[in-house]
mmCIF file of C-alpha atoms in Angstrom:
data_model
loop_
_atom_site.group_PDB
_atom_site.id
_atom_site.type_symbol
_atom_site.label_atom_id
_atom_site.label_comp_id
_atom_site.label_asym_id
_atom_site.label_seq_id
_atom_site.Cartn_x
_atom_site.Cartn_y
_atom_site.Cartn_z
ATOM 1 C CA MET A 115 -15.292 25.311 16.181
ATOM 2 C CA LEU A 116 -18.189 23.121 15.071
ATOM 3 C CA ASP A 117 -20.457 21.298 17.817
ATOM 4 C CA TYR A 118 -23.272 18.822 16.828
ATOM 5 C CA THR A 119 -24.077 17.914 20.523
ATOM 6 C CA ASN A 120 -27.765 19.370 20.341
ATOM 7 C CA CYS A 121 -27.983 19.410 16.441
ATOM 8 C CA ASN A 122 -30.949 17.895 14.456
ATOM 9 C CA ILE A 123 -31.146 16.591 10.997
ATOM 10 C CA ASP A 124 -34.706 18.006 10.061
ATOM 11 C CA LYS A 125 -34.753 16.834 6.095
ATOM 12 C CA VAL A 126 -32.951 15.309 3.495
ATOM 13 C CA SER A 127 -33.242 15.128 -0.253
ATOM 14 C CA VAL A 128 -31.223 12.876 -2.664
ATOM 15 C CA HIS A 129 -30.658 13.291 -6.428
ATOM 16 C CA HIS A 130 -28.206 11.341 -8.791
ATOM 17 C CA VAL A 131 -26.265 13.693 -10.902
ATOM 18 C CA GLY A 132 -24.388 12.418 -13.781
ATOM 19 C CA ASN A 133 -21.429 14.366 -16.115
ATOM 20 C CA LYS A 134 -23.807 15.742 -18.970
ATOM 21 C CA THR A 135 -20.325 15.845 -21.151
ATOM 22 C CA ASN A 136 -20.182 12.264 -20.722
ATOM 23 C CA GLY A 137 -23.652 11.635 -21.774
ATOM 24 C CA GLU A 138 -24.710 10.902 -18.336
ATOM 25 C CA GLU A 139 -28.462 11.963 -16.860
ATOM 26 C CA ILE A 140 -29.635 13.469 -13.661
ATOM 27 C CA LEU A 141 -32.127 12.159 -11.856
ATOM 28 C CA LEU A 142 -34.284 13.815 -9.432
ATOM 29 C CA SER A 143 -36.308 12.712 -6.770
ATOM 30 C CA LYS A 144 -40.185 13.289 -5.992
ATOM 31 C CA LYS A 145 -39.457 13.860 -2.175
ATOM 32 C CA THR A 146 -37.361 14.101 0.809
ATOM 33 C CA LEU A 147 -36.408 11.046 2.307
ATOM 34 C CA ASP A 148 -37.889 9.010 5.481
ATOM 35 C CA ILE A 149 -35.356 9.618 8.286
ATOM 36 C CA SER A 150 -37.562 8.747 10.924
ATOM 37 C CA ASP A 151 -35.306 5.751 11.921
ATOM 38 C CA SER A 152 -33.309 6.629 15.003
ATOM 39 C CA LYS A 153 -30.322 4.350 13.851
ATOM 40 C CA LEU A 154 -30.209 5.803 10.130
ATOM 41 C CA ARG A 155 -30.229 9.610 11.716
ATOM 42 C CA GLU A 156 -27.209 8.606 13.805
ATOM 43 C CA LEU A 157 -25.340 7.189 10.712
ATOM 44 C CA LEU A 158 -26.411 10.183 8.660
ATOM 45 C CA PHE A 159 -24.618 12.500 11.389
ATOM 46 C CA GLN A 160 -21.619 10.206 11.288
ATOM 47 C CA TYR A 161 -21.382 10.541 7.529
ATOM 48 C CA PHE A 162 -22.528 14.195 7.015
ATOM 49 C CA LEU A 163 -20.479 15.838 9.943
ATOM 50 C CA TYR A 164 -17.913 14.215 11.410
ATOM 51 C CA PRO A 165 -15.416 14.817 8.929
ATOM 52 C CA PHE A 166 -15.630 18.478 8.819
ATOM 53 C CA PRO A 167 -12.833 19.974 10.817
ATOM 54 C CA GLY A 168 -14.731 23.408 11.093
ATOM 55 C CA ASN A 169 -11.468 25.899 11.324
ATOM 56 C CA GLU A 170 -11.417 27.052 7.928
ATOM 57 C CA PHE A 171 -14.368 29.701 6.329
ATOM 58 C CA PHE A 172 -15.599 30.979 3.265
ATOM 59 C CA SER A 173 -18.266 33.082 1.946
ATOM 60 C CA PHE A 174 -20.219 33.157 -1.502
ATOM 61 C CA THR A 175 -18.905 35.375 -4.370
ATOM 62 C CA PHE A 176 -19.526 35.794 -8.053
ATOM 63 C CA THR A 177 -17.264 36.484 -11.232
ATOM 64 C CA ASN A 178 -17.775 40.270 -10.227
ATOM 65 C CA GLN A 179 -17.690 39.676 -6.763
ATOM 66 C CA ASP A 180 -21.342 40.200 -6.100
ATOM 67 C CA PHE A 181 -22.521 37.198 -3.928
ATOM 68 C CA LEU A 182 -25.861 38.362 -5.046
ATOM 69 C CA LEU A 183 -25.620 36.715 -8.200
ATOM 70 C CA ASN A 184 -24.365 33.408 -6.768
ATOM 71 C CA ALA A 185 -26.904 30.676 -7.667
ATOM 72 C CA LEU A 186 -26.240 28.749 -4.100
ATOM 73 C CA TYR A 187 -26.479 31.955 -2.248
ATOM 74 C CA ASN A 188 -29.787 32.443 -3.682
ATOM 75 C CA TYR A 189 -31.110 29.265 -3.217
ATOM 76 C CA SER A 190 -30.061 28.933 0.143
ATOM 77 C CA SER A 191 -31.506 32.247 1.058
ATOM 78 C CA ASP A 192 -34.725 31.041 -0.517
ATOM 79 C CA ILE A 193 -34.362 27.801 2.062
ATOM 80 C CA PHE A 194 -33.749 29.604 5.420
ATOM 81 C CA ASP A 195 -36.397 32.089 4.245
ATOM 82 C CA ASN A 196 -38.811 29.805 3.357
ATOM 83 C CA PRO A 197 -38.252 26.435 4.903
ATOM 84 C CA LYS A 198 -40.987 24.634 2.794
ATOM 85 C CA SER A 199 -39.261 25.521 -0.291
ATOM 86 C CA PHE A 200 -36.355 22.987 0.776
ATOM 87 C CA HIS A 201 -37.343 19.767 -1.610
ATOM 88 C CA LYS A 202 -37.674 22.048 -4.695
ATOM 89 C CA ASN A 203 -34.464 24.094 -3.841
ATOM 90 C CA SER A 204 -32.717 21.096 -3.652
ATOM 91 C CA GLU A 205 -33.677 20.040 -7.109
ATOM 92 C CA ASN A 206 -32.009 23.445 -8.104
ATOM 93 C CA ILE A 207 -29.069 22.988 -6.459
ATOM 94 C CA ALA A 208 -28.602 19.504 -8.160
ATOM 95 C CA MET A 209 -29.234 20.932 -11.593
ATOM 96 C CA HIS A 210 -26.972 23.588 -10.982
ATOM 97 C CA LEU A 211 -24.336 21.074 -10.255
ATOM 98 C CA PHE A 212 -25.370 19.312 -13.222
ATOM 99 C CA GLU A 213 -24.799 21.993 -15.291
ATOM 100 C CA VAL A 214 -21.207 22.810 -14.212
ATOM 101 C CA SER A 215 -19.953 19.224 -14.128
ATOM 102 C CA VAL A 216 -18.638 19.685 -17.829
ATOM 103 C CA HIS A 217 -14.997 18.541 -17.280
ATOM 104 C CA PRO A 218 -15.086 14.596 -18.501
ATOM 105 C CA GLN A 219 -13.151 13.709 -15.627
ATOM 106 C CA ILE A 220 -15.939 15.002 -13.253
ATOM 107 C CA LYS A 221 -17.354 12.170 -11.498
ATOM 108 C CA SER A 222 -21.333 11.213 -11.344
ATOM 109 C CA GLY A 223 -22.577 10.566 -7.902
ATOM 110 C CA ASP A 224 -25.504 10.768 -5.575
ATOM 111 C CA LEU A 225 -26.449 14.617 -4.147
ATOM 112 C CA PHE A 226 -27.359 14.581 -0.266
ATOM 113 C CA ILE A 227 -29.065 18.119 0.642
ATOM 114 C CA THR A 228 -29.888 18.499 4.279
ATOM 115 C CA TYR A 229 -31.386 21.011 6.633
ATOM 116 C CA PHE A 230 -29.811 21.091 10.133
ATOM 117 C CA SER A 231 -31.125 22.919 13.031
ATOM 118 C CA ASN A 232 -29.101 24.013 16.216
ATOM 119 C CA LEU A 233 -25.800 23.307 14.827
ATOM 120 C CA SER A 234 -23.309 25.298 16.983
ATOM 121 C CA ILE A 235 -20.551 27.422 15.183
ATOM 122 C CA ASP A 236 -18.228 29.300 17.376
ATOM 123 C CA ASP A 237 -20.826 28.678 20.531
ATOM 124 C CA LYS A 238 -23.475 30.533 18.234
ATOM 125 C CA SER A 239 -26.679 28.103 17.289
ATOM 126 C CA SER A 240 -27.344 28.162 13.634
ATOM 127 C CA ASP A 241 -29.170 26.528 11.034
ATOM 128 C CA ALA A 242 -27.301 25.155 8.084
ATOM 129 C CA ILE A 243 -27.922 23.459 4.849
ATOM 130 C CA GLY A 244 -25.734 20.579 4.082
ATOM 131 C CA ILE A 245 -24.918 19.645 0.262
ATOM 132 C CA PHE A 246 -22.888 16.361 0.063
ATOM 133 C CA LYS A 247 -21.682 14.416 -3.104
ATOM 134 C CA SER A 248 -20.560 11.004 -2.814
ATOM 135 C CA GLU A 249 -18.888 9.967 -5.824
ATOM 136 C CA LYS A 250 -17.691 6.147 -4.784
ATOM 137 C CA ARG A 251 -19.587 2.983 -4.114
ATOM 138 C CA GLN A 252 -17.859 0.122 -2.502
ATOM 139 C CA GLU A 253 -19.058 -3.605 -2.206
ATOM 140 C CA PHE A 254 -19.629 -5.124 1.208
ATOM 141 C CA LEU A 255 -20.364 -8.748 2.688
ATOM 142 C CA LYS A 256 -23.294 -9.114 4.875
ATOM 143 C CA LEU A 257 -23.124 -12.306 7.061
ATOM 144 C CA GLU A 258 -27.155 -13.493 8.347
ATOM 145 C CA PRO A 259 -27.495 -16.519 11.075
ATOM 146 C CA ARG A 260 -30.078 -19.017 10.038
ATOM 147 C CA ALA A 261 -31.567 -21.903 12.102
ATOM 148 C CA ASN A 262 -28.067 -24.030 12.025
ATOM 149 C CA ASP A 263 -26.052 -22.193 9.872
ATOM 150 C CA PHE A 264 -25.441 -18.776 7.939
ATOM 151 C CA SER A 265 -26.191 -17.289 4.785
ATOM 152 C CA LEU A 266 -23.487 -14.956 3.057
ATOM 153 C CA LYS A 267 -24.681 -12.316 0.767
ATOM 154 C CA TYR A 268 -23.369 -9.265 -0.828
ATOM 155 C CA ASP A 269 -24.450 -5.664 -1.931
ATOM 156 C CA ASP A 270 -22.717 -2.502 -2.723
ATOM 157 C CA GLY A 271 -23.238 1.321 -0.965
ATOM 158 C CA ILE A 272 -21.936 3.961 0.358
ATOM 159 C CA GLY A 273 -19.337 3.947 3.092
ATOM 160 C CA ILE A 274 -20.325 6.621 5.967
ATOM 161 C CA ASP A 275 -16.611 7.160 6.651
ATOM 162 C CA LYS A 276 -15.770 8.041 3.107
ATOM 163 C CA LEU A 277 -17.497 11.669 2.371
ATOM 164 C CA ASP A 278 -15.739 12.640 -1.098
ATOM 165 C CA LYS A 279 -17.384 16.322 -0.961
ATOM 166 C CA GLY A 280 -19.182 18.638 1.281
ATOM 167 C CA CYS A 281 -20.385 22.003 2.124
ATOM 168 C CA LEU A 282 -21.750 23.255 5.555
ATOM 169 C CA ILE A 283 -24.021 26.489 4.739
ATOM 170 C CA PHE A 284 -24.723 28.537 8.020
ATOM 171 C CA ASN A 285 -27.600 31.124 8.379
ATOM 172 C CA ILE A 286 -25.153 33.386 9.593
ATOM 173 C CA GLU A 287 -23.437 36.537 8.138
ATOM 174 C CA LYS A 288 -25.938 36.639 5.070
ATOM 175 C CA GLU A 289 -25.090 40.206 4.416
ATOM 176 C CA LYS A 290 -21.556 38.970 3.687
ATOM 177 C CA GLY A 291 -22.566 35.981 1.630
ATOM 178 C CA PHE A 292 -23.228 33.541 4.452
ATOM 179 C CA LYS A 293 -20.464 31.446 6.344
ATOM 180 C CA VAL A 294 -19.394 28.125 4.748
ATOM 181 C CA CYS A 295 -17.220 25.322 5.337
ATOM 182 C CA ILE A 296 -16.073 22.578 2.863
ATOM 183 C CA LEU A 297 -14.699 19.612 2.249
ATOM 184 C CA ASP A 298 -13.233 18.156 -0.697
ATOM 185 C CA LYS A 299 -11.341 14.964 -0.689
ATOM 186 C CA SER A 300 -10.688 14.786 -4.589
ATOM 187 C CA ASN A 301 -7.254 15.652 -5.953
ATOM 188 C CA LYS A 302 -5.758 19.357 -6.493
ATOM 189 C CA SER A 303 -5.708 19.143 -10.159
ATOM 190 C CA ALA A 304 -7.440 21.727 -12.172
ATOM 191 C CA GLU A 305 -10.629 19.647 -12.902
ATOM 192 C CA ALA A 306 -11.010 18.835 -9.136
ATOM 193 C CA GLN A 307 -11.214 22.753 -8.467
ATOM 194 C CA PHE A 308 -15.175 22.477 -9.859
ATOM 195 C CA TRP A 309 -16.762 22.058 -6.281
ATOM 196 C CA LYS A 310 -14.836 24.626 -4.976
ATOM 197 C CA ASP A 311 -14.496 27.010 -7.968
ATOM 198 C CA ASN A 312 -17.169 26.397 -10.344
ATOM 199 C CA PHE A 313 -20.006 24.960 -8.278
ATOM 200 C CA LEU A 314 -20.217 26.833 -5.067
ATOM 201 C CA MET A 315 -17.875 30.033 -6.171
ATOM 202 C CA ILE A 316 -16.559 30.816 -2.846
ATOM 203 C CA ILE A 317 -13.435 33.007 -1.125
ATOM 204 C CA PRO A 318 -11.816 32.711 2.014
ATOM 205 C CA ALA A 319 -13.613 34.683 4.786
ATOM 206 C CA ASN A 320 -11.817 37.488 6.027
ATOM 207 C CA ASP A 321 -11.654 35.806 9.615
ATOM 208 C CA GLY A 322 -8.474 35.003 11.859
ATOM 209 C CA TYR A 323 -7.774 31.701 10.248
ATOM 210 C CA HIS A 324 -7.854 33.193 6.554
ATOM 211 C CA ASN A 325 -5.291 36.281 7.819
ATOM 212 C CA THR A 326 -3.163 33.947 9.790
ATOM 213 C CA ARG A 327 -2.418 31.311 7.120
ATOM 214 C CA GLU A 328 -2.229 33.980 4.584
ATOM 215 C CA PHE A 329 0.288 36.277 6.218
ATOM 216 C CA LEU A 330 2.398 33.168 7.075
ATOM 217 C CA THR A 331 2.577 32.172 3.521
ATOM 218 C CA ILE A 332 3.627 35.691 2.634
ATOM 219 C CA ALA A 333 6.215 35.711 5.299
ATOM 220 C CA LYS A 334 7.709 32.270 4.149
ATOM 221 C CA ASN A 335 7.631 33.106 0.544
ATOM 222 C CA TYR A 336 9.683 36.425 1.371
ATOM 223 C CA ILE A 337 12.375 34.721 3.417
ATOM 224 C CA THR A 338 13.019 31.783 1.441
ATOM 225 C CA LYS A 339 13.044 33.525 -2.050
ATOM 226 C CA GLN A 340 13.382 37.346 -1.974
ATOM 227 C CA PHE A 341 15.059 38.123 1.567
ATOM 228 C CA ALA A 342 18.161 35.738 -0.121
ATOM 229 C CA GLU A 343 17.990 37.581 -3.762
ATOM 230 C CA ASP A 344 18.208 41.125 -1.795
ATOM 231 C CA PHE A 345 20.831 40.365 1.333
ATOM 232 C CA ASP A 346 24.043 38.161 1.442
ATOM 233 C CA ILE A 347 22.697 35.841 4.196
ATOM 234 C CA SER A 348 23.743 32.413 5.532
ATOM 235 C CA LYS A 349 21.381 29.251 5.349
ATOM 236 C CA THR A 350 20.951 29.437 9.226
ATOM 237 C CA ASP A 351 20.270 33.277 8.895
ATOM 238 C CA GLN A 352 17.436 32.032 6.798
ATOM 239 C CA ILE A 353 16.324 29.771 8.906
ATOM 240 C CA ASP A 354 16.462 31.660 11.881
ATOM 241 C CA LEU A 355 14.063 34.059 10.124
ATOM 242 C CA LEU A 356 11.895 31.201 9.472
ATOM 243 C CA ASN A 357 11.736 30.238 12.976
ATOM 244 C CA ARG A 358 11.191 33.821 14.420
ATOM 245 C CA SER A 359 8.180 34.004 11.626
ATOM 246 C CA VAL A 360 6.069 31.243 13.560
ATOM 247 C CA ASP A 361 7.321 32.003 17.109
ATOM 248 C CA TYR A 362 5.690 35.535 16.700
ATOM 249 C CA PHE A 363 2.494 33.688 15.804
ATOM 250 C CA LYS A 364 2.519 31.227 18.247
ATOM 251 C CA ASN A 365 3.566 33.740 21.115
ATOM 252 C CA HIS A 366 0.636 36.540 20.534
ATOM 253 C CA ASP A 367 -2.745 36.244 20.638
ATOM 254 C CA SER A 368 -3.261 39.193 18.121
ATOM 255 C CA PHE A 369 -1.114 40.227 15.239
ATOM 256 C CA GLU A 370 0.182 43.834 14.066
ATOM 257 C CA LYS A 371 2.256 43.992 10.911
ATOM 258 C CA ASP A 372 4.387 46.839 12.443
ATOM 259 C CA ASP A 373 5.203 44.866 15.673
ATOM 260 C CA PHE A 374 5.812 41.710 13.541
ATOM 261 C CA GLU A 375 8.372 43.385 11.239
ATOM 262 C CA LYS A 376 10.114 44.746 14.443
ATOM 263 C CA GLU A 377 10.273 41.708 15.859
ATOM 264 C CA VAL A 378 11.366 39.103 13.165
ATOM 265 C CA PHE A 379 12.948 41.562 11.018
ATOM 266 C CA TYR A 380 14.840 44.256 13.254
ATOM 267 C CA HIS A 381 16.691 46.443 10.535
ATOM 268 C CA PRO A 382 14.668 49.384 8.640
ATOM 269 C CA GLN A 383 16.415 48.002 5.102
ATOM 270 C CA THR A 384 14.909 44.330 5.766
ATOM 271 C CA ILE A 385 11.642 46.124 6.832
ATOM 272 C CA LYS A 386 11.291 47.727 3.591
ATOM 273 C CA SER A 387 12.189 44.767 1.368
ATOM 274 C CA PHE A 388 9.662 43.109 3.084
ATOM 275 C CA ARG A 389 6.688 45.701 2.880
ATOM 276 C CA GLU A 390 7.727 46.220 -0.811
ATOM 277 C CA PHE A 391 7.348 41.997 -1.495
ATOM 278 C CA ASP A 392 4.326 41.940 0.852
ATOM 279 C CA GLU A 393 2.511 45.066 -1.333
ATOM 280 C CA LYS A 394 3.678 43.013 -4.714
ATOM 281 C CA TYR A 395 2.647 39.703 -3.273
ATOM 282 C CA ARG A 396 -0.846 40.571 -2.448
ATOM 283 C CA ALA A 397 -1.689 42.217 -5.886
ATOM 284 C CA GLN A 398 -0.541 39.189 -7.801
ATOM 285 C CA ASN A 399 -2.435 36.891 -5.543
ATOM 286 C CA GLU A 400 -5.489 39.010 -5.267
ATOM 287 C CA MET A 401 -5.219 38.490 -1.602
ATOM 288 C CA GLN A 402 -7.279 40.704 1.198
ATOM 289 C CA ILE A 403 -5.938 40.673 4.292
ATOM 290 C CA SER A 404 -5.691 42.748 7.250
ATOM 291 C CA ASP A 405 -2.741 44.071 8.987
ATOM 292 C CA ASN A 406 -4.411 43.464 12.320
ATOM 293 C CA PHE A 407 -6.312 40.688 13.520
ATOM 294 C CA GLU A 408 -7.023 37.865 16.206
ATOM 295 C CA ILE A 409 -4.545 34.854 15.356
ATOM 296 C CA SER A 410 -5.874 31.362 14.877
ATOM 297 C CA SER A 411 -3.917 28.917 16.729
ATOM 298 C CA ALA A 412 -5.469 26.028 14.224
ATOM 299 C CA ALA A 413 -4.108 28.086 11.232
ATOM 300 C CA VAL A 414 -0.340 28.438 12.744
ATOM 301 C CA LYS A 415 -0.541 24.705 13.472
ATOM 302 C CA LYS A 416 -1.219 23.792 10.117
ATOM 303 C CA GLN A 417 0.853 26.637 8.411
ATOM 304 C CA SER A 418 4.130 26.052 10.691
ATOM 305 C CA ARG A 419 4.572 22.337 8.937
ATOM 306 C CA ILE A 420 5.719 24.410 5.698
ATOM 307 C CA PHE A 421 8.392 26.398 7.821
ATOM 308 C CA LYS A 422 11.316 23.960 7.134
ATOM 309 C CA SER A 423 14.283 24.380 9.953
ATOM 310 C CA VAL A 424 16.120 21.863 8.048
ATOM 311 C CA LEU A 425 19.892 22.718 6.986
ATOM 312 C CA LYS A 426 20.896 19.879 4.522
ATOM 313 C CA LEU A 427 24.508 19.090 4.039
ATOM 314 C CA ASP A 428 25.300 17.300 1.137
ATOM 315 C CA LYS A 429 23.755 13.808 1.248
ATOM 316 C CA ASN A 430 25.051 13.245 4.429
ATOM 317 C CA PHE A 431 23.499 15.176 6.928
ATOM 318 C CA HIS A 432 20.121 16.757 7.907
ATOM 319 C CA ILE A 433 20.214 19.721 11.105
ATOM 320 C CA TYR A 434 17.171 20.636 12.360
ATOM 321 C CA ILE A 435 17.488 24.160 14.017
ATOM 322 C CA HIS A 436 14.692 25.072 16.270
ATOM 323 C CA GLY A 437 15.995 27.727 18.641
ATOM 324 C CA ASN A 438 19.375 29.924 19.095
ATOM 325 C CA LYS A 439 20.985 30.262 15.861
ATOM 326 C CA GLU A 440 24.288 31.457 17.926
ATOM 327 C CA LEU A 441 24.691 28.159 19.112
ATOM 328 C CA ILE A 442 25.815 26.776 15.774
ATOM 329 C CA GLU A 443 29.062 28.307 14.009
ATOM 330 C CA GLN A 444 30.208 27.980 10.022
ATOM 331 C CA GLY A 445 33.405 27.587 9.037
ATOM 332 C CA ILE A 446 35.860 26.552 6.352
ATOM 333 C CA GLU A 447 39.168 24.252 7.066
ATOM 334 C CA LYS A 448 42.407 25.224 5.256
ATOM 335 C CA ASP A 449 42.038 22.362 2.885
ATOM 336 C CA GLY A 450 38.612 24.322 1.832
ATOM 337 C CA ARG A 451 36.489 21.523 3.593
ATOM 338 C CA LYS A 452 33.534 23.630 5.252
ATOM 339 C CA TYR A 453 32.029 22.770 8.566
ATOM 340 C CA TYR A 454 29.534 23.676 11.073
ATOM 341 C CA LYS A 455 30.329 23.435 14.816
ATOM 342 C CA ILE A 456 27.167 22.844 17.063
ATOM 343 C CA TYR A 457 26.936 23.636 20.896
ATOM 344 C CA TYR A 458 24.878 21.912 23.356
ATOM 345 C CA GLN A 459 24.343 20.856 26.918
ATOM 346 C CA GLN A 460 22.730 17.764 26.845
ATOM 347 C CA GLU A 461 22.228 14.613 24.621
ATOM 348 C CA SER A 462 19.277 12.538 24.329
#
């Protein structure tokens, strides 16, 4: 969790970064911004920090997994070690973004680099570097009162509630590639991934949030794909497994892979099938997940949305199954019509 209560904005530099493929240029400022106005600082806090959820973290990497070769890791290290290098390194960061902005659909924008002090993360105070890109400007009206009437003017600017892309780099876990939090409101198409993959070059941190999210993804894929191929099961049994998987994470504070397998899958043959799928899935998707970790409730809440517990019957009915599958029975009439019988105590 992020806490901005005692946080200060010490420095801000801004540059304009165009798309070199489209013939656009980069404009570097000569010095940091004047942010002495208290109202301006309040608005900058709202613009820079409020959009970040602060649940999911990453760390820097490189093509050979050596984060020491990552450009942003080195610029950040230099800033943390020598704060006087802040503006010079903000120029280096802007130039780095300019060099990787080669896809024709990458938008030009204003790039803010900010130095924060006393930003709290998981109850631990840390300095942080913020990198924020604003790609959209919006028109607005400004009404000014006069002696007996008003004047109406217009202008365009940056909406403080519409941060397009951002990241926070915390001076924590430097030996692991720093702790990084990101925001990207662009779509998920390939050209939009440059912020995460080409500019920042980050990988998920090996923490409770990442492990929880990734293992739930594996469990969901196994139950909805592989399990139905290996065993002859009903749709209700499949939904029951999905529910049991999520319930394990909701009802435990820590994850033990052996315990999960026994509670959810029961039978040795099923457990063996899951382990084979798990090993193959991790290798194919280059996942690094611990078999024992602290469960993240935030990740459970987010991932549980993809666990569909809906039984769809033709185009007439949807049955939501959230609990005991013994309360629903399946059968076939003599004339061949299929049916489900549902038991309940209260109607609401």
